[in-house]
XYZ file of C-alpha atoms in Angstrom:
673
model
C -23.449 -67.319 21.731
C -26.059 -68.833 19.516
C -24.645 -71.422 16.707
C -22.936 -70.473 13.440
C -25.257 -72.488 10.784
C -23.587 -75.855 8.917
C -25.271 -75.708 5.963
C -28.252 -77.302 4.323
C -26.942 -80.735 3.717
C -26.680 -81.021 7.738
C -29.523 -79.876 8.367
C -31.511 -82.361 5.925
C -29.615 -84.522 8.317
C -31.717 -82.681 11.641
C -34.687 -82.768 9.836
C -34.630 -86.313 8.880
C -33.391 -87.660 12.341
C -36.366 -85.570 13.941
C -39.149 -87.090 11.596
C -40.134 -83.544 10.609
C -41.362 -84.531 6.885
C -39.354 -80.877 5.931
C -36.834 -80.165 3.451
C -34.145 -77.451 3.594
C -35.823 -75.809 0.682
C -39.014 -75.906 3.081
C -37.683 -74.313 6.014
C -36.124 -71.555 4.026
C -39.696 -71.086 2.531
C -40.887 -70.836 5.970
C -38.441 -68.782 7.250
C -38.922 -66.445 4.509
C -42.389 -65.800 5.846
C -41.714 -66.014 9.538
C -38.931 -63.181 8.886
C -42.152 -61.234 7.062
C -43.934 -61.217 10.382
C -43.162 -59.439 14.004
C -40.600 -60.917 15.800
C -43.075 -60.918 18.798
C -41.959 -61.452 22.296
C -40.686 -64.801 22.295
C -37.814 -65.045 19.111
C -38.405 -68.685 18.825
C -42.192 -69.464 19.100
C -41.920 -69.564 15.676
C -40.093 -73.244 15.790
C -43.377 -74.250 16.344
C -44.178 -74.173 13.104
C -42.034 -77.016 12.053
C -42.345 -79.394 14.971
C -42.889 -80.036 19.212
C -40.398 -80.780 21.148
C -37.648 -80.518 18.799
C -34.517 -81.470 19.404
C -31.804 -78.977 21.011
C -29.692 -79.314 17.879
C -32.000 -78.761 15.147
C -33.399 -76.269 17.236
C -30.133 -74.102 17.216
C -29.714 -75.005 13.574
C -33.075 -73.407 12.623
C -32.362 -70.068 14.580
C -29.430 -70.083 12.982
C -30.809 -70.120 9.674
C -32.845 -67.852 10.562
C -29.968 -65.142 11.803
C -28.455 -65.753 8.522
C -31.439 -65.321 6.441
C -32.538 -61.986 8.525
C -28.685 -60.479 7.841
C -29.049 -60.411 4.074
C -28.707 -56.520 3.440
C -31.719 -55.575 1.425
C -31.492 -54.360 -2.089
C -31.098 -50.314 -2.355
C -34.965 -49.124 -3.047
C -35.347 -47.161 -5.937
C -35.866 -43.690 -4.915
C -39.912 -41.619 -4.524
C -39.574 -40.310 -8.122
C -38.513 -43.645 -9.896
C -41.181 -45.454 -7.797
C -43.962 -43.374 -8.794
C -42.593 -43.567 -12.533
C -42.428 -47.616 -12.943
C -46.283 -47.713 -11.344
C -47.172 -45.467 -14.179
C -45.472 -47.337 -16.333
C -47.304 -50.026 -15.544
C -50.352 -48.317 -16.143
C -49.686 -47.428 -18.994
C -48.932 -51.082 -20.485
C -52.637 -52.164 -18.433
C -53.736 -49.090 -20.457
C -55.495 -47.478 -17.394
C -55.258 -43.428 -16.648
C -55.078 -43.835 -13.074
C -55.025 -45.897 -10.053
C -56.044 -45.732 -6.497
C -53.274 -47.103 -3.924
C -55.346 -47.516 -0.407
C -53.086 -47.844 3.203
C -55.521 -51.340 3.520
C -55.029 -54.839 2.705
C -57.431 -58.146 1.936
C -58.833 -57.469 5.452
C -59.012 -53.592 5.708
C -57.197 -53.637 9.239
C -55.805 -51.062 10.352
C -52.128 -52.811 10.408
C -50.841 -54.668 7.394
C -47.653 -57.018 7.260
C -44.813 -56.080 4.923
C -46.498 -57.307 1.987
C -49.402 -55.077 2.041
C -47.448 -52.018 2.547
C -47.997 -50.744 -1.006
C -49.149 -46.910 0.255
C -45.867 -46.910 2.335
C -43.521 -48.301 -0.392
C -45.062 -45.915 -3.341
C -44.832 -42.681 -1.162
C -42.967 -42.808 2.293
C -46.345 -42.133 4.047
C -46.168 -44.361 7.270
C -49.852 -43.191 8.517
C -52.256 -46.056 9.695
C -54.925 -44.542 7.399
C -55.045 -42.613 3.430
C -54.909 -43.335 -0.215
C -52.767 -42.002 -3.254
C -54.146 -41.767 -6.614
C -51.695 -42.047 -9.598
C -52.633 -40.333 -12.980
C -50.114 -40.079 -16.328
C -49.623 -36.370 -15.068
C -50.675 -35.913 -11.592
C -51.002 -37.664 -8.162
C -52.118 -36.967 -5.059
C -51.761 -38.135 -1.252
C -55.098 -38.571 0.520
C -54.972 -38.447 5.191
C -57.319 -37.691 7.856
C -56.851 -34.644 10.085
C -55.005 -36.874 12.211
C -51.730 -36.766 9.398
C -51.570 -33.599 8.199
C -48.852 -32.131 9.504
C -46.707 -36.335 9.136
C -47.242 -36.260 5.516
C -45.480 -33.201 4.507
C -42.770 -34.618 6.737
C -42.823 -38.175 4.547
C -44.565 -37.633 1.080
C -42.239 -35.421 -1.590
C -44.283 -32.210 -2.072
C -42.513 -32.005 -5.713
C -44.604 -35.381 -6.652
C -47.576 -35.740 -4.564
C -50.349 -33.178 -3.809
C -51.756 -33.058 -0.442
C -55.233 -33.359 0.338
C -57.804 -33.957 3.627
C -59.616 -37.528 3.619
C -62.734 -35.869 4.304
C -62.457 -31.992 3.566
C -61.454 -33.087 -0.098
C -63.614 -35.832 -1.007
C -61.367 -38.460 -3.549
C -63.942 -38.135 -6.054
C -63.356 -34.538 -6.200
C -60.246 -35.259 -7.638
C -60.534 -37.932 -9.695
C -63.304 -35.990 -11.766
C -60.961 -33.070 -11.929
C -57.775 -35.019 -12.874
C -59.513 -37.721 -15.382
C -60.446 -37.182 -19.347
C -63.518 -37.834 -20.052
C -63.808 -41.479 -20.930
C -60.899 -42.387 -18.567
C -60.103 -45.800 -16.948
C -59.756 -45.543 -13.401
C -58.455 -48.860 -11.848
C -58.312 -50.477 -8.536
C -57.489 -53.575 -6.633
C -60.953 -55.604 -5.920
C -58.945 -57.042 -2.877
C -57.939 -54.335 -1.687
C -60.947 -51.880 -1.754
C -64.684 -52.658 0.354
C -67.519 -52.897 -1.771
C -69.278 -50.092 -0.329
C -66.346 -47.841 -1.766
C -66.882 -49.228 -5.146
C -71.105 -48.667 -5.094
C -69.815 -45.026 -3.847
C -67.616 -44.171 -6.108
C -68.661 -46.281 -9.455
C -71.491 -43.581 -10.117
C -69.780 -40.165 -9.570
C -67.465 -41.542 -12.224
C -70.077 -42.664 -14.258
C -72.005 -39.341 -14.324
C -68.682 -37.701 -15.641
C -67.624 -40.366 -18.123
C -64.953 -42.212 -16.204
C -65.188 -46.323 -16.033
C -63.623 -47.341 -12.731
C -61.848 -50.890 -13.548
C -61.428 -53.855 -11.178
C -57.749 -55.101 -12.227
C -57.035 -58.543 -12.370
C -53.790 -58.400 -10.739
C -52.351 -55.033 -8.799
C -49.720 -52.773 -11.081
C -48.221 -52.049 -7.871
C -46.700 -55.494 -7.079
C -45.763 -56.242 -10.656
C -42.868 -53.158 -10.337
C -42.423 -53.767 -6.551
C -39.107 -55.726 -6.727
C -38.415 -56.991 -3.784
C -42.680 -57.287 -1.802
C -42.071 -59.220 0.836
C -44.278 -62.563 1.152
C -47.103 -63.313 3.532
C -46.184 -63.477 7.045
C -45.926 -66.572 8.718
C -46.519 -67.089 12.185
C -48.152 -69.521 15.025
C -51.757 -69.352 15.368
C -52.201 -70.504 18.908
C -55.235 -71.177 21.415
C -56.495 -68.604 23.365
C -57.468 -69.848 27.081
C -60.860 -70.172 27.561
C -59.796 -68.966 31.275
C -59.413 -65.436 29.605
C -62.335 -65.711 26.954
C -64.658 -66.877 29.263
C -66.722 -68.472 26.266
C -65.574 -71.785 23.976
C -65.788 -71.481 20.241
C -68.662 -74.157 19.992
C -70.522 -71.975 22.157
C -70.313 -68.470 19.961
C -71.069 -70.519 16.753
C -73.595 -72.312 18.200
C -75.397 -68.871 18.885
C -74.431 -66.984 15.775
C -75.570 -69.975 13.724
C -78.511 -70.054 14.798
C -79.243 -66.252 14.284
C -78.439 -66.583 10.307
C -80.929 -70.177 10.680
C -83.685 -67.794 12.656
C -82.864 -65.471 9.023
C -82.869 -67.909 6.590
C -78.939 -66.806 5.734
C -77.352 -69.496 4.843
C -73.673 -68.682 6.129
C -71.752 -65.525 6.547
C -68.968 -64.865 5.023
C -65.474 -63.497 7.762
C -63.165 -61.008 6.510
C -61.906 -59.447 9.635
C -59.237 -61.198 11.428
C -60.002 -60.119 14.614
C -63.588 -61.684 14.485
C -62.361 -64.950 12.974
C -60.026 -64.866 16.069
C -62.323 -63.868 18.502
C -64.984 -66.838 17.270
C -62.882 -69.703 17.176
C -60.555 -68.031 19.805
C -57.384 -68.130 18.590
C -54.626 -66.039 18.261
C -51.643 -65.261 16.044
C -48.808 -62.978 15.319
C -48.820 -61.857 11.649
C -49.087 -57.696 11.832
C -47.831 -56.069 14.588
C -49.390 -55.076 17.775
C -52.616 -57.058 17.189
C -52.572 -61.063 17.972
C -54.290 -62.088 15.247
C -53.888 -64.610 12.517
C -54.102 -63.012 8.812
C -57.337 -65.198 7.615
C -60.768 -65.482 6.209
C -63.648 -67.693 7.233
C -66.974 -68.527 6.305
C -69.787 -69.472 8.938
C -72.458 -72.162 8.353
C -76.076 -72.097 9.442
C -75.290 -75.463 10.738
C -72.159 -74.342 13.419
C -69.590 -75.475 11.269
C -66.544 -73.120 10.104
C -64.373 -73.372 6.995
C -60.947 -71.382 8.154
C -58.683 -70.366 4.970
C -55.334 -69.400 6.452
C -51.315 -70.780 5.490
C -51.708 -74.015 7.262
C -48.318 -74.441 7.749
C -49.440 -71.615 10.521
C -51.100 -74.401 12.287
C -49.231 -76.572 15.034
C -51.022 -79.533 16.434
C -52.200 -78.642 19.125
C -54.101 -75.522 17.312
C -55.379 -78.060 15.408
C -57.127 -80.480 17.902
C -58.542 -77.174 19.618
C -60.234 -76.271 16.547
C -62.533 -79.465 16.375
C -63.757 -81.388 13.716
C -66.423 -78.883 13.228
C -64.007 -75.800 11.831
C -61.834 -77.195 8.684
C -58.963 -75.791 7.341
C -57.844 -74.792 4.047
C -55.509 -72.333 2.117
C -56.403 -69.515 1.254
C -56.836 -70.376 -2.932
C -59.711 -72.627 -1.882
C -61.767 -69.324 -0.712
C -62.439 -68.449 -4.407
C -64.303 -72.083 -4.946
C -65.491 -72.190 -1.368
C -67.326 -68.927 -2.047
C -69.175 -70.195 -5.141
C -70.293 -72.978 -3.438
C -71.858 -71.024 -0.714
C -73.693 -69.439 -2.893
C -74.928 -72.616 -4.878
C -78.669 -72.507 -5.648
C -79.101 -68.652 -5.107
C -78.169 -69.158 -1.335
C -78.418 -65.860 0.949
C -74.798 -64.949 1.980
C -74.494 -62.454 4.480
C -71.410 -60.056 4.041
C -70.496 -56.886 5.482
C -70.645 -54.401 2.898
C -68.351 -51.781 5.252
C -65.280 -54.726 5.536
C -65.514 -56.994 3.052
C -63.475 -56.698 -0.504
C -65.124 -56.023 -3.698
C -63.637 -59.043 -5.021
C -65.600 -61.082 -2.789
C -69.163 -59.361 -3.222
C -68.367 -59.883 -6.885
C -67.210 -63.366 -6.502
C -70.781 -64.261 -4.562
C -72.185 -62.090 -6.823
C -70.943 -63.960 -9.774
C -72.363 -67.469 -8.499
C -75.597 -66.675 -7.707
C -76.107 -65.806 -4.048
C -78.291 -63.184 -2.989
C -76.610 -60.871 -1.222
C -77.197 -59.425 2.616
C -75.656 -56.891 3.596
C -75.631 -56.536 7.119
C -72.721 -56.003 9.675
C -70.239 -58.793 11.123
C -71.992 -61.068 13.076
C -69.227 -61.381 15.352
C -68.929 -57.767 15.332
C -71.570 -56.890 18.309
C -71.178 -59.601 20.370
C -67.360 -59.629 20.423
C -67.639 -55.863 21.772
C -69.944 -56.407 24.634
C -67.184 -58.456 27.272
C -68.446 -61.465 28.827
C -67.369 -61.397 33.036
C -64.239 -63.431 31.864
C -62.835 -61.049 29.720
C -63.811 -57.602 31.918
C -61.944 -59.594 35.018
C -59.278 -60.519 33.077
C -58.972 -56.321 31.215
C -59.258 -55.196 34.915
C -56.455 -57.588 36.129
C -54.124 -56.506 32.836
C -55.160 -52.929 33.428
C -53.451 -53.218 37.274
C -50.691 -54.789 36.581
C -50.420 -51.584 33.441
C -50.912 -49.491 36.312
C -48.034 -50.268 38.204
C -45.548 -50.493 35.405
C -47.028 -46.522 34.786
C -46.035 -45.842 38.146
C -42.530 -46.865 37.885
C -41.864 -45.263 34.807
C -43.574 -42.026 35.873
C -41.710 -42.131 38.623
C -38.703 -42.618 36.633
C -39.752 -39.644 34.220
C -40.315 -37.399 37.585
C -36.571 -37.898 38.437
C -35.162 -38.243 35.067
C -36.513 -35.516 32.577
C -35.701 -32.461 34.549
C -31.760 -33.291 33.920
C -32.792 -32.318 30.591
C -31.330 -35.594 28.925
C -33.715 -37.645 28.011
C -35.186 -38.338 23.889
C -38.526 -39.825 23.107
C -36.994 -42.954 22.056
C -35.550 -42.975 25.371
C -38.974 -42.521 27.446
C -40.580 -45.430 24.884
C -37.608 -47.666 25.477
C -37.774 -47.284 29.014
C -41.630 -48.007 29.609
C -41.404 -50.706 27.125
C -39.027 -52.205 29.573
C -41.194 -51.656 32.859
C -43.695 -53.187 30.996
C -42.239 -56.220 29.797
C -41.266 -57.057 33.616
C -44.831 -57.777 34.190
C -46.984 -60.851 34.211
C -48.893 -62.359 30.774
C -47.418 -59.547 28.715
C -47.116 -60.474 25.290
C -46.203 -56.954 23.304
C -47.853 -53.384 22.536
C -50.203 -52.709 21.321
C -49.931 -49.672 18.872
C -46.755 -48.312 18.456
C -45.907 -45.941 21.394
C -46.554 -41.922 20.114
C -44.066 -40.436 22.270
C -44.375 -36.249 20.935
C -41.901 -34.264 22.863
C -42.806 -30.280 22.173
C -44.436 -29.276 19.115
C -43.909 -33.318 18.006
C -46.958 -33.568 20.400
C -48.951 -31.530 18.723
C -48.989 -34.535 15.885
C -51.864 -36.337 16.425
C -50.644 -39.549 15.351
C -46.349 -38.548 15.917
C -44.558 -41.853 15.521
C -40.547 -40.887 16.391
C -38.324 -42.330 14.190
C -34.357 -42.147 14.587
C -34.405 -38.455 12.411
C -37.267 -36.858 14.342
C -36.154 -37.929 17.861
C -36.806 -34.719 20.077
C -34.608 -34.019 23.445
C -37.450 -33.136 25.670
C -36.414 -29.513 26.704
C -37.675 -27.331 29.934
C -40.905 -26.367 30.653
C -42.308 -27.929 28.033
C -44.700 -30.501 27.388
C -44.641 -34.259 26.700
C -47.678 -36.699 25.504
C -47.494 -40.176 26.129
C -49.628 -42.764 24.808
C -49.133 -46.105 24.781
C -50.449 -49.114 25.352
C -49.897 -53.325 25.660
C -51.156 -56.446 24.781
C -51.691 -58.864 27.574
C -53.032 -62.134 27.810
C -55.778 -60.867 29.630
C -56.501 -57.717 28.159
C -55.443 -54.942 25.951
C -54.551 -51.500 27.537
C -54.058 -48.045 26.022
C -53.314 -45.366 28.641
C -52.842 -41.198 27.390
C -50.768 -39.064 29.680
C -49.328 -35.202 29.372
C -46.481 -34.359 31.273
C -45.126 -31.155 32.307
C -40.981 -31.234 31.626
C -40.259 -28.470 34.186
C -42.627 -25.271 35.122
C -45.971 -25.449 32.562
C -46.644 -21.762 31.271
C -50.646 -20.109 31.948
C -51.802 -21.192 28.905
C -50.540 -25.101 28.870
C -52.467 -25.527 31.777
C -55.382 -23.620 30.949
C -55.240 -26.028 27.481
C -54.787 -29.234 29.723
C -57.430 -28.247 32.410
C -60.004 -27.961 29.553
C -59.440 -30.959 28.171
C -59.469 -32.409 31.744
C -62.688 -30.814 31.778
C -64.357 -32.339 29.006
C -62.641 -36.395 29.975
C -64.875 -36.103 33.851
C -67.684 -34.910 31.695
C -67.852 -37.445 29.595
C -66.595 -40.259 32.421
C -68.967 -39.247 34.507
C -71.979 -39.043 31.817
C -75.287 -41.125 32.572
C -77.381 -41.413 29.507
C -80.388 -43.927 29.182
C -80.192 -47.436 27.062
C -79.680 -46.867 23.552
C -77.565 -43.889 23.507
C -75.032 -43.836 20.660
C -71.608 -42.371 21.081
C -72.405 -39.845 18.376
C -74.620 -38.443 20.806
C -72.050 -38.092 23.827
C -69.049 -36.746 22.035
C -69.656 -33.306 22.435
C -69.923 -33.309 26.621
C -66.135 -33.811 25.662
C -65.425 -30.845 23.711
C -67.740 -28.145 25.592
C -65.091 -26.892 27.763
C -62.732 -26.099 24.758
C -65.912 -24.646 22.521
C -66.274 -22.375 24.905
C -62.341 -21.025 24.532
C -62.998 -21.648 20.792
C -60.936 -24.079 20.942
C -61.504 -27.924 19.103
C -59.462 -31.229 18.323
C -59.382 -32.996 14.595
C -59.995 -36.468 15.997
C -62.438 -38.662 17.771
C -63.574 -38.765 21.312
C -63.297 -43.000 21.641
C -62.700 -46.378 19.802
C -63.364 -49.543 20.817
C -60.912 -51.759 22.537
C -60.943 -55.863 22.041
C -60.071 -58.306 24.620
C -56.095 -59.365 23.798
C -57.195 -58.222 20.333
C -57.593 -55.562 18.413
C -56.935 -51.937 19.815
C -59.370 -50.193 17.884
C -62.285 -51.877 17.744
C -65.636 -51.436 16.418
C -68.533 -51.046 16.021
C -69.216 -48.631 18.913
C -67.426 -45.189 19.164
C -67.275 -41.568 20.581
C -67.125 -38.720 17.675
C -68.612 -36.805 15.295
C -68.801 -38.532 12.786
C -72.822 -40.395 13.176
C -73.213 -43.854 14.267
C -76.127 -46.109 15.243
C -74.582 -48.364 17.729
C -75.854 -47.581 20.685
C -73.573 -48.409 24.075
C -74.036 -51.697 25.965
C -72.984 -52.650 29.034
C -69.554 -54.459 28.555
C -67.981 -52.103 25.953
C -64.850 -50.579 26.295
C -63.880 -47.744 24.843
C -61.772 -45.126 24.883
C -62.026 -41.440 26.745
C -59.809 -39.177 24.574
C -60.261 -35.562 24.321
C -57.543 -33.655 23.267
C -55.843 -29.804 22.254
C -52.847 -29.285 19.950
C -51.121 -26.250 18.873
C -49.347 -26.896 16.174
C -45.434 -26.148 16.154
C -46.200 -26.230 20.103
C -47.396 -28.840 21.897
C -49.884 -31.037 22.293
C -52.272 -32.499 25.063
C -54.388 -35.653 25.606
C -55.713 -37.535 28.369
C -57.225 -41.266 27.814
C -58.528 -43.631 30.276
C -60.274 -46.202 28.555
C -63.609 -47.355 30.390
C -66.538 -49.979 30.351
C -70.003 -49.336 30.129
C -72.170 -50.547 33.131
C -75.664 -50.378 34.000
C -76.062 -47.636 37.105
C -78.889 -47.185 39.422
C -80.473 -43.561 39.585
C -83.534 -43.459 41.725
C -86.156 -42.736 40.623
C -85.207 -43.368 37.152
C -88.029 -43.539 34.030
C -85.846 -46.250 31.721
C -82.554 -48.328 32.227
C -79.448 -45.900 32.159
C -75.974 -46.496 31.578
C -72.334 -44.912 32.535
C -68.362 -45.578 32.293
C -66.712 -47.524 34.526
C -62.464 -46.626 34.713
C -60.332 -49.611 33.461
C -57.599 -47.131 33.135
C -54.983 -46.373 36.269
C -52.643 -44.042 36.034
C -52.524 -40.585 37.757
C -53.200 -37.363 35.682
C -50.097 -34.929 36.230
C -51.373 -32.247 38.815
C -48.667 -29.673 37.969
C -50.868 -29.007 34.747
C -54.279 -28.832 36.402
C -55.553 -25.105 37.009
C -57.396 -25.771 39.991
C -59.462 -22.416 39.446
C -60.852 -23.875 36.731
C -62.669 -27.018 37.940
C -66.350 -26.832 39.665
C -66.328 -28.764 43.160
C -67.732 -32.051 41.200
C -64.686 -32.061 39.253
C -62.157 -31.804 41.899
C -63.988 -34.040 43.643
C -63.861 -36.501 40.493
C -60.199 -35.800 40.288
C -59.309 -36.646 43.973
C -61.791 -40.077 43.985
C -60.011 -41.470 40.741
C -56.420 -40.577 42.283
C -57.743 -42.660 45.641
C -58.891 -45.509 43.411
C -55.187 -45.427 41.689
C -53.627 -45.240 45.148
C -55.582 -47.580 46.294
C -55.410 -50.357 43.827
C -51.749 -49.865 42.684
C -49.820 -49.785 46.237
C -50.047 -53.156 47.071
C -48.075 -53.963 43.589
C -45.693 -50.948 44.352
C -41.936 -51.487 46.278
C -41.906 -49.078 48.961
C -40.510 -45.698 46.967
C -43.002 -46.325 44.056
C -45.161 -46.674 46.917
C -44.401 -43.174 48.287
C -43.983 -41.493 45.061
C -47.378 -42.544 44.071
C -48.727 -41.490 47.381
C -47.307 -37.498 46.510
C -48.341 -37.646 42.367
C -52.171 -38.529 43.684
C -52.679 -36.729 47.282
C -55.543 -34.631 46.650
C -56.535 -31.496 44.945
C -59.376 -30.492 47.670
C -57.403 -29.785 50.638
C -60.261 -27.233 52.037
């Protein structure tokens, strides 16, 4: 039973006795930030922000204070109409005719802390990509094909028009909705320089002015906006990174110096985490500390984050060539690095307009180029690949234990989506080096499986019906690797159409997995391979086929991808990507088969140029009851059997006799004759 909080006076005494130099007011401010960060697998990890080796009495009172503050009920949130009206009032006070509310934060990340969830607060939409636009008389929300169903369930149609992010360009809507001479506001911290430079000329031709706001109007009406998150920043062991930070910094700095570039501004927290071999927990599912950095051509780094996140061992790990500064000093540091018309690298795809504007005003000559960490981070070294293979083997064993349980329980008719997701998490938690999920599990029963990025809630939690399909897309973070796997599972007896569609998706998955391609090939050149079996039946899917994956970092990592959308980044050895074609029948079911793969050199007799291919990393059986064998070629049958044999051989040593026997049946050969 945890101890009760005895009050600030008692806490002050304990803090003084432990020599922390902190007051109860300091601790309360710290805890507010801790509560704005994800809980994580170790609820006591935050105590390192107060000090190392704290006395038990002090640690107990700190945890008690945290529990007390966490139990304070949140103030009632105004309804969606009131929130929209409040924002319109703030715009009127600023003489703005409209305002854009994006999903992203200052770092343009997929996961944002509660403080930055402005789009969700305003509209109720909880997807990972989108924009809302508000004018005096109209409002619209723009989402891509993954969220066309979800947005209608979460955002009131009486308040917002639904628009497709790609098919209905934001600029067209703005030109129609805003008057000649209108003023459209935006927060320059939340939009990239590229976004501004693309939109501004379109609006100017229509007589509309794009206005950078000094502060965010929405923040002024969000009364209970959370504080910035505070989670410990910890070193990542060199055994997992395969390279020390000094070596990485020296190589990248040498490349900058060779080009005559004085410094690179880094705004992507996963790039900074990779460069400095640190990890954090400021946002869900991705172990990174929200931060900015400036890498100088001499290898020195200025790191901008809240210093309260750093424990003493992390400061020692960073060393004297990394100077830690609070975030408010970032602007003056940009001024300093730009001095003398210095050449400064900034990635226009990920750097906020505020940063680019500040550099321009300070006189910098901005070099528009990709984040210098992106490509070396994507090309995993031998230690990172060894780690991810080990992580996938442990993850695969957890999946087998789960799948055996599912095969027994699902036919009974009592399972719900949340129950299944919770059970899978429990199996993964038993694994070594587990540090949490790599994204919120997508557990879609029946028609919910057709919602590409469905996220179950107590309100949408659906029972798994007999003779239906269940789509399960999940992944985990381990100290040595990041996993992401999708399996579509039959509950009872699948119908002929389900088997046909599943097998076409499988054929596309196999085609991509077995592709051989010359060096210099991009993912967009391979994307059609995964779609051809569906196209042959007049079918398709409205998402990319593959995304990059980090090493105990982001489960969605660039610059590589496999997609219809053009991409100039060639696939290179060591890159990890997903292979995940799918099919979705709205209102009925969804199908996706996903493995992670790594790009590897391949030997082909008499090849005239270096060739590459994919090695599967994911180890999990594919539901054989959904495969229509008559649709597979001999080569495709052989691939399934060979893949299943590998799954069986690599996972069986980790399993008990019952799980191993189940796996043997689940991976039995399809090609028996």
